[in-house]
Coordinates of C-alpha atoms in Angstrom, one line a residue:
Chain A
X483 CA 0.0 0.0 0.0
X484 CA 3.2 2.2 0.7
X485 CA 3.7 1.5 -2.4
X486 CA 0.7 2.7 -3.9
X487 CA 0.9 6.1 -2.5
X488 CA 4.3 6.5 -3.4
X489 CA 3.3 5.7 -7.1
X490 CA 0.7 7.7 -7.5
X491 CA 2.4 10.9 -5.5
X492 CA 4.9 10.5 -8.5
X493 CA 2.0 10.6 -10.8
X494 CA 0.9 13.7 -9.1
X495 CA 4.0 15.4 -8.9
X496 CA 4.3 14.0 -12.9
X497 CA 1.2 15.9 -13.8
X498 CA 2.6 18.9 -13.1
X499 CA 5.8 18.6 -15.0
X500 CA 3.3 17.2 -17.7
X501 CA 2.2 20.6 -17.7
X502 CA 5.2 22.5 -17.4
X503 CA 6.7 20.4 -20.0
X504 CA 3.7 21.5 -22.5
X505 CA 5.7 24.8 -23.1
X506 CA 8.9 23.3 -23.6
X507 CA 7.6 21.6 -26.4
X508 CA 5.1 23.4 -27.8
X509 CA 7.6 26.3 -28.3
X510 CA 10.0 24.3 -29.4
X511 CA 7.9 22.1 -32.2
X512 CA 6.8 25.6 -33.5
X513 CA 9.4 27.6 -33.0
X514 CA 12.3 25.5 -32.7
X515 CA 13.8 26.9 -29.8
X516 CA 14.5 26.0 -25.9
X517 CA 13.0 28.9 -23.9
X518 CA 14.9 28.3 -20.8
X519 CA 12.9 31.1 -19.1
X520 CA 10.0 28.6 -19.3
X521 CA 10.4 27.5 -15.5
X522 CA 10.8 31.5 -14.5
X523 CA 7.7 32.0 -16.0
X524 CA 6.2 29.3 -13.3
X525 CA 7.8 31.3 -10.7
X526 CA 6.3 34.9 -11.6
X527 CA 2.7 33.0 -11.9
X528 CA 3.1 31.8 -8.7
X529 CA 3.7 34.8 -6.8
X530 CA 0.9 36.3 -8.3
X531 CA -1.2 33.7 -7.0
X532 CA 0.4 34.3 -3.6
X533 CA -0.5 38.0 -3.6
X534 CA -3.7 37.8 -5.2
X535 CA -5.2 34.2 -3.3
X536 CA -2.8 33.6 -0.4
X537 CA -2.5 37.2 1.0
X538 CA -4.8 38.8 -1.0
X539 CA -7.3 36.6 0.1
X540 CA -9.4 36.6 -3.4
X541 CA -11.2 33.1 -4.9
X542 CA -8.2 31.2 -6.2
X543 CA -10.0 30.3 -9.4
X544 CA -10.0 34.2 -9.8
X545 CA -6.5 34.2 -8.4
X546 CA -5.4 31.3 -11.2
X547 CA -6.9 33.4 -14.0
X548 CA -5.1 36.7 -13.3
X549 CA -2.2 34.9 -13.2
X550 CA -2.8 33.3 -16.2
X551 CA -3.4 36.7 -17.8
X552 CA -0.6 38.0 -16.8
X553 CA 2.0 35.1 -17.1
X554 CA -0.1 35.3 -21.2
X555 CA 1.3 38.7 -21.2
X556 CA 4.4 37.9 -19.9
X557 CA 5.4 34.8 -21.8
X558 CA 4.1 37.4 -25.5
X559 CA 5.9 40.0 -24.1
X560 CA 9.5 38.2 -24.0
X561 CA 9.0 36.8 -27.1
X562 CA 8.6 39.9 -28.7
X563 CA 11.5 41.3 -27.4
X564 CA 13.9 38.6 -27.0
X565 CA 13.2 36.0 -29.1
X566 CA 11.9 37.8 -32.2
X567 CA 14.8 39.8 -32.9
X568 CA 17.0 36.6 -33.1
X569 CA 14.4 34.8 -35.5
X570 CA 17.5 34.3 -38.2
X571 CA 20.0 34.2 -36.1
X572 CA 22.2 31.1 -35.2
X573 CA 20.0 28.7 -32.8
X574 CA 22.9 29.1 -30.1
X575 CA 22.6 32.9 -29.7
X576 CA 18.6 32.2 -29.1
X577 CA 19.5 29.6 -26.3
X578 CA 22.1 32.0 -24.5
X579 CA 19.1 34.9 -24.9
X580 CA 16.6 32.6 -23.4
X581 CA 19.3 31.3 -20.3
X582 CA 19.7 35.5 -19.8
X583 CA 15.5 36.0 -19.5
X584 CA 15.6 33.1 -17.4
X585 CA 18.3 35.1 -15.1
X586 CA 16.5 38.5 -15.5
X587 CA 12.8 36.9 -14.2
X588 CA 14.9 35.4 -11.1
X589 CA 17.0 38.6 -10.4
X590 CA 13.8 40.9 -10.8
X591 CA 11.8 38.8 -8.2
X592 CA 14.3 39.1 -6.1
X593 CA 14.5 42.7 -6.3
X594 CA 10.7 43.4 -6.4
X595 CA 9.7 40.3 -4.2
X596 CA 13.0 39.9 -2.1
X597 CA 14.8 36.1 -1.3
X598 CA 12.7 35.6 1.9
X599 CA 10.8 32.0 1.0
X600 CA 6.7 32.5 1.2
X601 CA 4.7 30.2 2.7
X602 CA 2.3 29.1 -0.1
X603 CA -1.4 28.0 1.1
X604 CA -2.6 25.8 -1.1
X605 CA -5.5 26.5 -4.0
X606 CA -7.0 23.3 -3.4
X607 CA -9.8 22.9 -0.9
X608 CA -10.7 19.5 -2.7
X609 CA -10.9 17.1 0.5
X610 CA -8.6 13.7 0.6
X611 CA -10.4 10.6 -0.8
X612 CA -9.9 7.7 1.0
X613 CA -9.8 3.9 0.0
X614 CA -9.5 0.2 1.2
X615 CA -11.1 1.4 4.1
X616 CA -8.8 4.2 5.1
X617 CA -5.2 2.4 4.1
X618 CA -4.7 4.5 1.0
X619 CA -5.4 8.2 1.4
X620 CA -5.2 10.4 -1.7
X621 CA -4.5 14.1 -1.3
X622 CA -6.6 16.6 -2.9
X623 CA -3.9 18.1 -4.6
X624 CA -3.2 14.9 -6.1
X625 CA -6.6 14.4 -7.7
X626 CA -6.8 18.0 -8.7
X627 CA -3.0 18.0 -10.3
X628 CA -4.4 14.9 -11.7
X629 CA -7.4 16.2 -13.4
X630 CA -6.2 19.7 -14.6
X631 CA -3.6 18.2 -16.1
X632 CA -5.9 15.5 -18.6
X633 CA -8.4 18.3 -18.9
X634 CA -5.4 20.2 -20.3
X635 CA -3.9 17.3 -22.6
X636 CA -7.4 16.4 -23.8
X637 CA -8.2 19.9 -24.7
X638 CA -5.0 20.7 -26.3
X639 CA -5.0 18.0 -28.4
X640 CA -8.3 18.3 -29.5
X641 CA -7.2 22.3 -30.3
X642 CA -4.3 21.4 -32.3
X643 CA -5.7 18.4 -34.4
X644 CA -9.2 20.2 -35.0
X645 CA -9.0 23.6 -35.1
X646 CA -8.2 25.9 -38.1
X647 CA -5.4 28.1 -36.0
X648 CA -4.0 23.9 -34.5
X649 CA -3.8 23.0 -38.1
X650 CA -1.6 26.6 -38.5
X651 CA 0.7 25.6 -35.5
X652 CA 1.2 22.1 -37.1
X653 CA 1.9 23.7 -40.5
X654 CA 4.4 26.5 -39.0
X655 CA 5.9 23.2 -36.9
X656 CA 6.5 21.0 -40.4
X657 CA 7.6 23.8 -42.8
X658 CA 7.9 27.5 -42.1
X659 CA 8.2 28.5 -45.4
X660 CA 5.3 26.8 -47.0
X661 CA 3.1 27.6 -43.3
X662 CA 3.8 31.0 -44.7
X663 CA 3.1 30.9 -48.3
X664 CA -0.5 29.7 -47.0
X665 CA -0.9 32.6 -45.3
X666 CA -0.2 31.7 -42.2
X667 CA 1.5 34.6 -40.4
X668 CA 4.4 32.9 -38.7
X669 CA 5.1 35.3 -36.0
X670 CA 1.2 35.8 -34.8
X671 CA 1.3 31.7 -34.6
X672 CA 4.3 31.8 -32.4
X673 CA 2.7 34.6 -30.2
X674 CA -0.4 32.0 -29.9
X675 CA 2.6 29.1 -28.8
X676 CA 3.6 31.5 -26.3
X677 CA 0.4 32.5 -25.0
X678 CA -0.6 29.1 -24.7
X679 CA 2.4 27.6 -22.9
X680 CA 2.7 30.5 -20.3
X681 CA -1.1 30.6 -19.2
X682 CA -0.2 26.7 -18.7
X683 CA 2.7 27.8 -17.0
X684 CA 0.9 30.4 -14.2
X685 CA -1.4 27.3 -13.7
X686 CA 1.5 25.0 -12.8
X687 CA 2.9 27.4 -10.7
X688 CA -0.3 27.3 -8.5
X689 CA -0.3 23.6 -8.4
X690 CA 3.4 22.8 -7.7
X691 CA 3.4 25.3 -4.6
X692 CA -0.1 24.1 -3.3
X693 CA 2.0 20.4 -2.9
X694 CA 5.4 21.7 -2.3
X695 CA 4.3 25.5 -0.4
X696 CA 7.3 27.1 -0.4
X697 CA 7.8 30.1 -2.9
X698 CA 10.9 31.8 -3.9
X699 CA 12.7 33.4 -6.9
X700 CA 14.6 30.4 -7.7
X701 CA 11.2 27.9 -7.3
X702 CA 10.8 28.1 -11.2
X703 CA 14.2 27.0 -11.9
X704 CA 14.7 23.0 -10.6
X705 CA 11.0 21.9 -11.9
X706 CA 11.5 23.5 -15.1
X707 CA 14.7 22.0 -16.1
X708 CA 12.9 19.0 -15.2
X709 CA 9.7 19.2 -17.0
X710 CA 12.4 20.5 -20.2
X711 CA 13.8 17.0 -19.1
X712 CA 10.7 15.2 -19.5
X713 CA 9.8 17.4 -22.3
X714 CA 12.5 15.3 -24.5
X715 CA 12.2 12.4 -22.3
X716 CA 8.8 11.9 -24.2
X717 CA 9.8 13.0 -27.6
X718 CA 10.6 16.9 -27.6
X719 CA 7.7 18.6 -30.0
X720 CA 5.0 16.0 -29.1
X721 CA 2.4 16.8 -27.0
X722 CA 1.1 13.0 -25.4
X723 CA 5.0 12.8 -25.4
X724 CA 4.9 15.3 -22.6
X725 CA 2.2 13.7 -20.9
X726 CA 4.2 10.7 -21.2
X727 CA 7.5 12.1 -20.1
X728 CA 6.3 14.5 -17.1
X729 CA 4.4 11.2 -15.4
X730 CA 7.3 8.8 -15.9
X731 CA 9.7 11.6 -14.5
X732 CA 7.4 12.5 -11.4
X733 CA 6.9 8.4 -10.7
X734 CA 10.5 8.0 -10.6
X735 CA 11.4 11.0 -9.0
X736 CA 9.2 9.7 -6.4
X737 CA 9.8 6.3 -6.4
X738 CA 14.0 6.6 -5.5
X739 CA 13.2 9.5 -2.9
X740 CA 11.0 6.8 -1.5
X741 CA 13.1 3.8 -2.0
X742 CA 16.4 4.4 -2.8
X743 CA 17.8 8.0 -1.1
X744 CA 16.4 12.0 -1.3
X745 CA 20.0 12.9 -2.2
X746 CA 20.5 11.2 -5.0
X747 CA 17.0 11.0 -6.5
X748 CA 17.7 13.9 -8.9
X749 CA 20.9 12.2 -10.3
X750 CA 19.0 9.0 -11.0
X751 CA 16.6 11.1 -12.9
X752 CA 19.0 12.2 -15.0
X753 CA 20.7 8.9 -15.3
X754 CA 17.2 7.5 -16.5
X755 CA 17.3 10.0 -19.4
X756 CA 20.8 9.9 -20.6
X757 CA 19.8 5.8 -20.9
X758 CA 16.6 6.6 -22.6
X759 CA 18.4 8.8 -25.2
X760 CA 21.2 6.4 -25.7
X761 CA 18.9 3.7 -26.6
X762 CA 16.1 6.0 -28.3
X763 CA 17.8 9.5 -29.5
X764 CA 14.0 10.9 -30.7
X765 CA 12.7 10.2 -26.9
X766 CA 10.0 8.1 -26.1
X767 CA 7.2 9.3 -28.5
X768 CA 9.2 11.8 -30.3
X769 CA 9.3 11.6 -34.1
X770 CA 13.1 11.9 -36.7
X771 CA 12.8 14.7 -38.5
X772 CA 14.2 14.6 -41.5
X773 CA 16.4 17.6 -42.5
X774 CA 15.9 18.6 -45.7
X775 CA 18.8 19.8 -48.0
Chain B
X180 CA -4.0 41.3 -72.9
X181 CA -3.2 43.3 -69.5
X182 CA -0.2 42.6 -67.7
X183 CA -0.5 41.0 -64.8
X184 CA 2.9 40.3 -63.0
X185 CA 6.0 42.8 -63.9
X186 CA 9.4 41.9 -62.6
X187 CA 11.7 44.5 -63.2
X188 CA 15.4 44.5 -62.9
X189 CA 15.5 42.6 -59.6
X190 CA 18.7 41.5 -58.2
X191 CA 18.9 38.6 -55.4
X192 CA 21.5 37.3 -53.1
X193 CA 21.1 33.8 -51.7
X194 CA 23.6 33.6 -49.3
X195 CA 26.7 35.7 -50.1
X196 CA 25.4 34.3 -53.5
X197 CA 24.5 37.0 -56.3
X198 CA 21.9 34.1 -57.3
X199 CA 19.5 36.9 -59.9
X200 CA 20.8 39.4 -61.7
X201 CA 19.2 42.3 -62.9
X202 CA 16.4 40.0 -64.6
X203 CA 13.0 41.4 -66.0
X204 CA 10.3 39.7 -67.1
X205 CA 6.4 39.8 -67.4
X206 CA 3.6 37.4 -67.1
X207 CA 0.0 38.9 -68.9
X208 CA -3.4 37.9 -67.7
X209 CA -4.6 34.5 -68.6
X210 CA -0.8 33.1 -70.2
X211 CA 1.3 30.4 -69.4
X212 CA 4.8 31.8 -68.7
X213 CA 7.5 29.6 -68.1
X214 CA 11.4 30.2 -67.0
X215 CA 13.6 27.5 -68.1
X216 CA 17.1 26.8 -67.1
X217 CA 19.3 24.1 -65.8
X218 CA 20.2 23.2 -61.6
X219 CA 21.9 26.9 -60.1
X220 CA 20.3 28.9 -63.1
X221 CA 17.9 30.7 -60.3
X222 CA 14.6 29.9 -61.1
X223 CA 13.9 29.2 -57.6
X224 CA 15.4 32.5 -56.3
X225 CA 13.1 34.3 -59.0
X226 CA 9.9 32.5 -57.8
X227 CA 10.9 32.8 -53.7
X228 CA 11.9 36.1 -54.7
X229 CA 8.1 37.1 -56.5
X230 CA 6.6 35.0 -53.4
X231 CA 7.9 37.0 -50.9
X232 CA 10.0 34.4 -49.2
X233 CA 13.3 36.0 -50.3
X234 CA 13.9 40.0 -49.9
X235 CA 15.4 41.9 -53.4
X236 CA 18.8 43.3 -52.9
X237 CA 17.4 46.0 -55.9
X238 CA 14.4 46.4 -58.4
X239 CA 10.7 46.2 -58.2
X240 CA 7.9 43.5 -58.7
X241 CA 4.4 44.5 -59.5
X242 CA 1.6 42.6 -59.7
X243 CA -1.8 43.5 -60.5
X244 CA -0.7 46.8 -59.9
X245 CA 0.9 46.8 -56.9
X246 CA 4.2 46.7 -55.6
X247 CA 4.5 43.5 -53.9
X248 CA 8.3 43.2 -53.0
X249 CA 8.1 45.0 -49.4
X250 CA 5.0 42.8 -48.6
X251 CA 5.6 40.1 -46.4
X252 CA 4.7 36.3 -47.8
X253 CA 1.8 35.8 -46.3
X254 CA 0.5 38.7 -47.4
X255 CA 0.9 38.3 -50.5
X256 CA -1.2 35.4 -51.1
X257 CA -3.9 37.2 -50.0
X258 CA -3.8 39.1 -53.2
X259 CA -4.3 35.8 -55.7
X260 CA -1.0 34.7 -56.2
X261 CA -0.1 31.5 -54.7
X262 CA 2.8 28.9 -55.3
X263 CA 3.4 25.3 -55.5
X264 CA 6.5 25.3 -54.0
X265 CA 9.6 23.0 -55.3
X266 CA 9.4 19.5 -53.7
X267 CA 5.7 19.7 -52.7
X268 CA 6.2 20.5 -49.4
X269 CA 3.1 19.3 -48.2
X270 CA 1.9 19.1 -44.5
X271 CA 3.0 15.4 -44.2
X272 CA 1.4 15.6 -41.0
X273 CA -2.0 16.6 -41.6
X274 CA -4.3 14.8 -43.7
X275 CA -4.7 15.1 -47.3
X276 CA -8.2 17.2 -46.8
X277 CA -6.6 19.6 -43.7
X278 CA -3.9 20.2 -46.3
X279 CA -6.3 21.4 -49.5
X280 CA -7.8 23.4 -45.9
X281 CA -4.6 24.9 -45.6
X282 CA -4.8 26.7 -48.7
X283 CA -8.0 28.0 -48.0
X284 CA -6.6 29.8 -45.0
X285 CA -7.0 33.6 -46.0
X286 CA -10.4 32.7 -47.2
X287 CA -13.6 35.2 -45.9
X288 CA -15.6 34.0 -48.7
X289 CA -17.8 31.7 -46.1
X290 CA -18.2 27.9 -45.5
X291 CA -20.2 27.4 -48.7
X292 CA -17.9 29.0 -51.3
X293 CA -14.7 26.9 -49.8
X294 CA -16.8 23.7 -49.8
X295 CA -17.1 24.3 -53.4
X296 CA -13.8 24.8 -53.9
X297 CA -12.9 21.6 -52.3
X298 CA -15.6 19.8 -55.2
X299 CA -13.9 21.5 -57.6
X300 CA -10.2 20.5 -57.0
X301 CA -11.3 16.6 -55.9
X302 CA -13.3 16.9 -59.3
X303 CA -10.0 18.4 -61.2
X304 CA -7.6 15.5 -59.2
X305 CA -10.2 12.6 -58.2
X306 CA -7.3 10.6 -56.6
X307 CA -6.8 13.5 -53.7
X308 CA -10.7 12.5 -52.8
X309 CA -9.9 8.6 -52.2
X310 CA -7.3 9.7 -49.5
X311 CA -9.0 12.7 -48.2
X312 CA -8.4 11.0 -45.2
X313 CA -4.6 9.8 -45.3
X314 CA -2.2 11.7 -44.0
X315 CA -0.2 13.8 -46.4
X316 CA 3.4 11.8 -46.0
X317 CA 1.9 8.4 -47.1
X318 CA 0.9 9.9 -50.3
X319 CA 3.0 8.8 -53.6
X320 CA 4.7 11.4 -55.2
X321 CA 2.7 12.3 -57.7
X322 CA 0.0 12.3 -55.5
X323 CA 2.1 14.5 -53.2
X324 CA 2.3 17.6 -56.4
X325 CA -1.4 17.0 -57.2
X326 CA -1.9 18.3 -53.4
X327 CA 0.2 20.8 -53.7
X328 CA -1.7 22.3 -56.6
X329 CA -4.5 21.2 -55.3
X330 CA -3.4 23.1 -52.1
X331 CA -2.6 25.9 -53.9
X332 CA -5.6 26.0 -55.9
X333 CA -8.1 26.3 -53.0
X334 CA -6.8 29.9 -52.1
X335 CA -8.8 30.7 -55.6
X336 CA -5.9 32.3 -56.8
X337 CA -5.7 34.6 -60.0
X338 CA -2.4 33.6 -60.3
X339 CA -0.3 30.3 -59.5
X340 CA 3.0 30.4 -59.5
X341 CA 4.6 26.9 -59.9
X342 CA 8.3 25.3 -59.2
X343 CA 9.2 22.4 -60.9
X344 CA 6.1 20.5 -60.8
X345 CA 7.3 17.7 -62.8
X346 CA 10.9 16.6 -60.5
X347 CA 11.0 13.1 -59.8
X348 CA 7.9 12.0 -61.2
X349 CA 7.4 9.2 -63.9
X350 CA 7.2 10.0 -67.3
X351 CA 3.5 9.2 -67.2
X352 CA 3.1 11.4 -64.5
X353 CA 4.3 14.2 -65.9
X354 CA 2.3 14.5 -68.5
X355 CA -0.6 13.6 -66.0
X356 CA 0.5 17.1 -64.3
X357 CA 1.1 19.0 -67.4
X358 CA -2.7 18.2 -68.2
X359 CA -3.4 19.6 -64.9
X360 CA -1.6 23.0 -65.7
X361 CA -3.4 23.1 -69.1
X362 CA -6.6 22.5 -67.2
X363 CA -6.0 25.0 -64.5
X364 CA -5.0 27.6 -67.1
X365 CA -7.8 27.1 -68.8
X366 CA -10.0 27.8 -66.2
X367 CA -8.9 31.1 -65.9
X368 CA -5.3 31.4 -63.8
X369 CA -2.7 32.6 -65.1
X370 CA 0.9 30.4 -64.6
X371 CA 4.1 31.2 -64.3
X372 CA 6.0 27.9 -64.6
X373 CA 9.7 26.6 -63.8
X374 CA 11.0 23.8 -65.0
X375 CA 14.2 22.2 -65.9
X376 CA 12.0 19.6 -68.1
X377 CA 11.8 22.2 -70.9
X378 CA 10.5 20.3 -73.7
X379 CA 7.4 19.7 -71.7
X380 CA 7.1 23.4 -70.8
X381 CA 7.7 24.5 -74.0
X382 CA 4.8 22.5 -75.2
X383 CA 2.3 24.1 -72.2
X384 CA 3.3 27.3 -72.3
X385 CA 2.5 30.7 -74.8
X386 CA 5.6 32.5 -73.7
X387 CA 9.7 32.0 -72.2
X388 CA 12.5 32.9 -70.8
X389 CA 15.5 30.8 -70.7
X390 CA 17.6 31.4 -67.1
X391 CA 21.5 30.9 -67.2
X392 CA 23.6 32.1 -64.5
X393 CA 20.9 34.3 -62.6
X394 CA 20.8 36.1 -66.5
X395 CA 18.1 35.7 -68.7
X396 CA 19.8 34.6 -71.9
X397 CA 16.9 34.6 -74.3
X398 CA 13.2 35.1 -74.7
X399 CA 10.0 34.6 -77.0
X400 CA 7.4 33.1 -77.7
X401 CA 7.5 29.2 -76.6
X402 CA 7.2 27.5 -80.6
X403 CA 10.0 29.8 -81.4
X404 CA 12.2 28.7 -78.7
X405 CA 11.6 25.5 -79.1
X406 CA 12.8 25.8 -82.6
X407 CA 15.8 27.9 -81.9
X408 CA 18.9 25.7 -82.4
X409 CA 20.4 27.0 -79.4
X410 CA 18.0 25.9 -77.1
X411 CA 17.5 22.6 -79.1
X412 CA 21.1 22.3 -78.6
X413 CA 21.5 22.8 -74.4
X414 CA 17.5 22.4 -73.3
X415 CA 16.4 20.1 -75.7
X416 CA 19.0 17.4 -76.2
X417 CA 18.7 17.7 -79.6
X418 CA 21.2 18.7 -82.2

């Protein structure tokens, strides 16, 4: 039964990389870039839930929203002006940009929001369910993480395979050049990629500091290079490879805290991938694409 | 007849690559033009170049009276003039029907007038109905350019501007798609048309230019050139 719990805490904790993951890969099947500022967005979100729901004392559906808003904002906003510039430039010079936004969110918190850690309360008032006559207990935040995060995936998917401006993304994603001579205006679908990814960002923010309620400027930074992780983990660019990647991530993170030692649980992540990408380069789900001369 | 596309004295750098220089040409209203040349002549540049896909260094292209060469490429679709890019370059992803949907992307025109569309070009290229449904990357070759055209056709452009429709299909095939431009030509686009196949454009089209070097070398009327020993001689195969 120990087991149990432990397993499906690691799906929990998954879901939420799942999520986190989403803009990894969404930005980077459309605009073929790592936006390592990804997991500072998370942060940002998550302090506006703090002032707006934790101190502010508002609904934290309304809380979640305004966060999403502005993360939307954010997320457009350093696109336009870091990312857009370097459109033709070398892919390295985009990474080092993104690593430097990612260092600007962090240093700007901790100016406006200083280093002291906040304790987060947590946005879920969902109670525990419990089975097998009390021997398994799941948490609320569990079944919620659970349940945004397939309400998410389900609707996603359903947007990108059956919607005129999905169809765009998937267009931009194959073949800029023939996306464009469609019609499709290149830049407004990248905005859309960004929007999307950082409203999904403010809401994984919430979640990760309603289970793990301690905020600070550097909170962002640990889950997203693990949710990137799990992003290519489960095939970088594919969205159920995400999914995939953020729940196997969570359950093992989980599983070698549990069984095998806290310290080192992070380093067996990483050991996990390096032996998933030896054996399958593309990740789990994750397609070749074929360069074309 | 009223021209409809002007391309004057454009230069083009691919790369550090002076790939077009100083070329003018002009397609009228309801022609086939074509630009022939061999691999490296440019014909590519020129049409990426017209599409909007590459910037001019220098010069001007009009078309239907406005200048189009500051206009970004997906703007300049909206204005009727749409390409069948070299290699297909279909959606391999998507299905063969979200493809032809594709095209129809700048569309207002309402549900209705795009369904008709869509009857029109799986009347026009029947085998593009049987696999509606298929994705685009499982589709032969051939049936890979039909949906390109097809693609390209459901933006109802006025004019279609098409890259070497015929590379690496079957003999058979080609002329299959050289049927199709004489059909979609005759039902009112115009076509500028590349090709390195140049007997079989010769044959399509009213009017030429022969590409060598980013240069155009020679022009006329497509029976003369096809005549002229030169072009016999280099194009042609023939002594």
């Amino acid at each position: 039964m120990q087991f149990l719990s432990n397993l499906i805490g690691g799906v929990s904790l998954g879901s939420v990389y799942a999520l986190i993951a989403l803009g990894y890969t969404m930005v980077y099947g459309i605009a073929r870039m790592l936006n390592f500022a990804h997991g500072d967005v998370i942060m940002v979100g998550a302090y506006i839930v703090f002032f707006t729901f934790c101190s502010g004392g508002m609904h934290p559906l309304l809380a979640i929203l305004i966060a999403m808003a502005a993360c939307t904002l954010l997320g457009v906003t350093i696109e336009r002006v870091a990312y857009r510039p370097l459109r033709e430039a070398p892919s390295l010079a985009v990474l080092i940009t993104a690593i430097g936004v990612s260092y600007l969110l962090q240093n700007g918190a901790l100016l406006l929001w200083s280093a002291n850690p906040r304790a987060f309360t947590s946005v879920v008032s969902v109670s525990p369910i419990s089975l097998f006559g009390g021997q398994l207990t799941i948490p609320g935040n569990t079944v919620i993480n659970v349940a945004v995060c397939l309400v998410i995936m389900v609707g996603l998917t359903l947007f990108v395979n059956h919607t005129t401006p999905g169809h765009a993304m998937q267009a931009v994603s194959e073949d800029r050049g023939a996306a464009q001579l469609m019609g499709i205006n290149v830049n407004a679908t990248i905005s859309l990629t960004f929007a999307i990814g950082s409203a999904l960002a403010a809401v994984a923010g919430a979640l990760l500091c309603s289970s793990y309620p301690m905020l600070q400027p550097t909170t962002g930074a640990m889950p997203g290079i693990k949710a990137f992780t799990a992003a290519v983990f489960g095939g970088i660019g594919s969205i159920p490879g995400a999914l995939l990647g953020g729940i196997l991530l969570g359950v093992i993170e989980n599983l070698s805290k549990a069984y095998i030692s806290t310290q080192v649980s992070d380093a067996i992540v990483f050991l996990v991938l390096i032996v998933i990408l030896l054996i399958k380069p593309t990740g789990l789900l994750g397609k070749r694409r074929v360069v074309k001369v | 007849m009223a021209e409809m596309l002007s391309v004057k004295n454009i230069n083009v750098y691919y790369g550090s690559i002076h790939a077009i220089k100083n070329i003018t040409f002009h397609v009228d209203e309801g022609e086939i033009v074509t630009l022939i040349g061999a691999n490296g002549a440019g014909k590519t540049t020129t049409m990426h170049a017209i599409s909007g896909l590459l910037k001019l260094q220098s010069g001007e292209i009009d078309y239907c009276g406005q200048i189009i060469n500051k206009m970004p490429a997906h703007k300049i679709i909206r204005l009727g003039l749409a390409q069948v890019p070299e290699g297909r370059r279909v959606f391999s992803g998507l299905t063969v029907q979200d493809n032809l949907m594709m095209g129809a992307y700048t569309r207002k025109d309402g549900k209705d007038a795009v369904q008709n569309d869509l009857d029109m070009v799986y009347d026009l290229l029947p085998r593009l109905k049987e696999r509606r449904g298929q994705a685009a990357g499982t589709l032969s070759g051939g049936e890979q350019q039909m949906l390109a055209i097809g693609r390209a056709l459901m933006c109802k452009p006025k004019m279609l501007l098409m890259d070497e429709p015929s590379m690496g299909l079957s003999p058979l095939l080609v002329k299959e798609i050289f049927q199709i431009i004489r059909d979609v030509n005759r039902q009112g686009v115009t076509v500028l048309l590349v090709e390195q196949n140049a007997k079989m454009a010769l044959e399509v089209a009213n009017r030429a230019y022969v590409l060598e070097t980013g240069k155009i070398k020679m022009e006329g009327e497509a029976t003369e050139l096809a005549n002229n020993i030169e072009v016999r001689k280099a194009y042609l195969g023939i002594d």
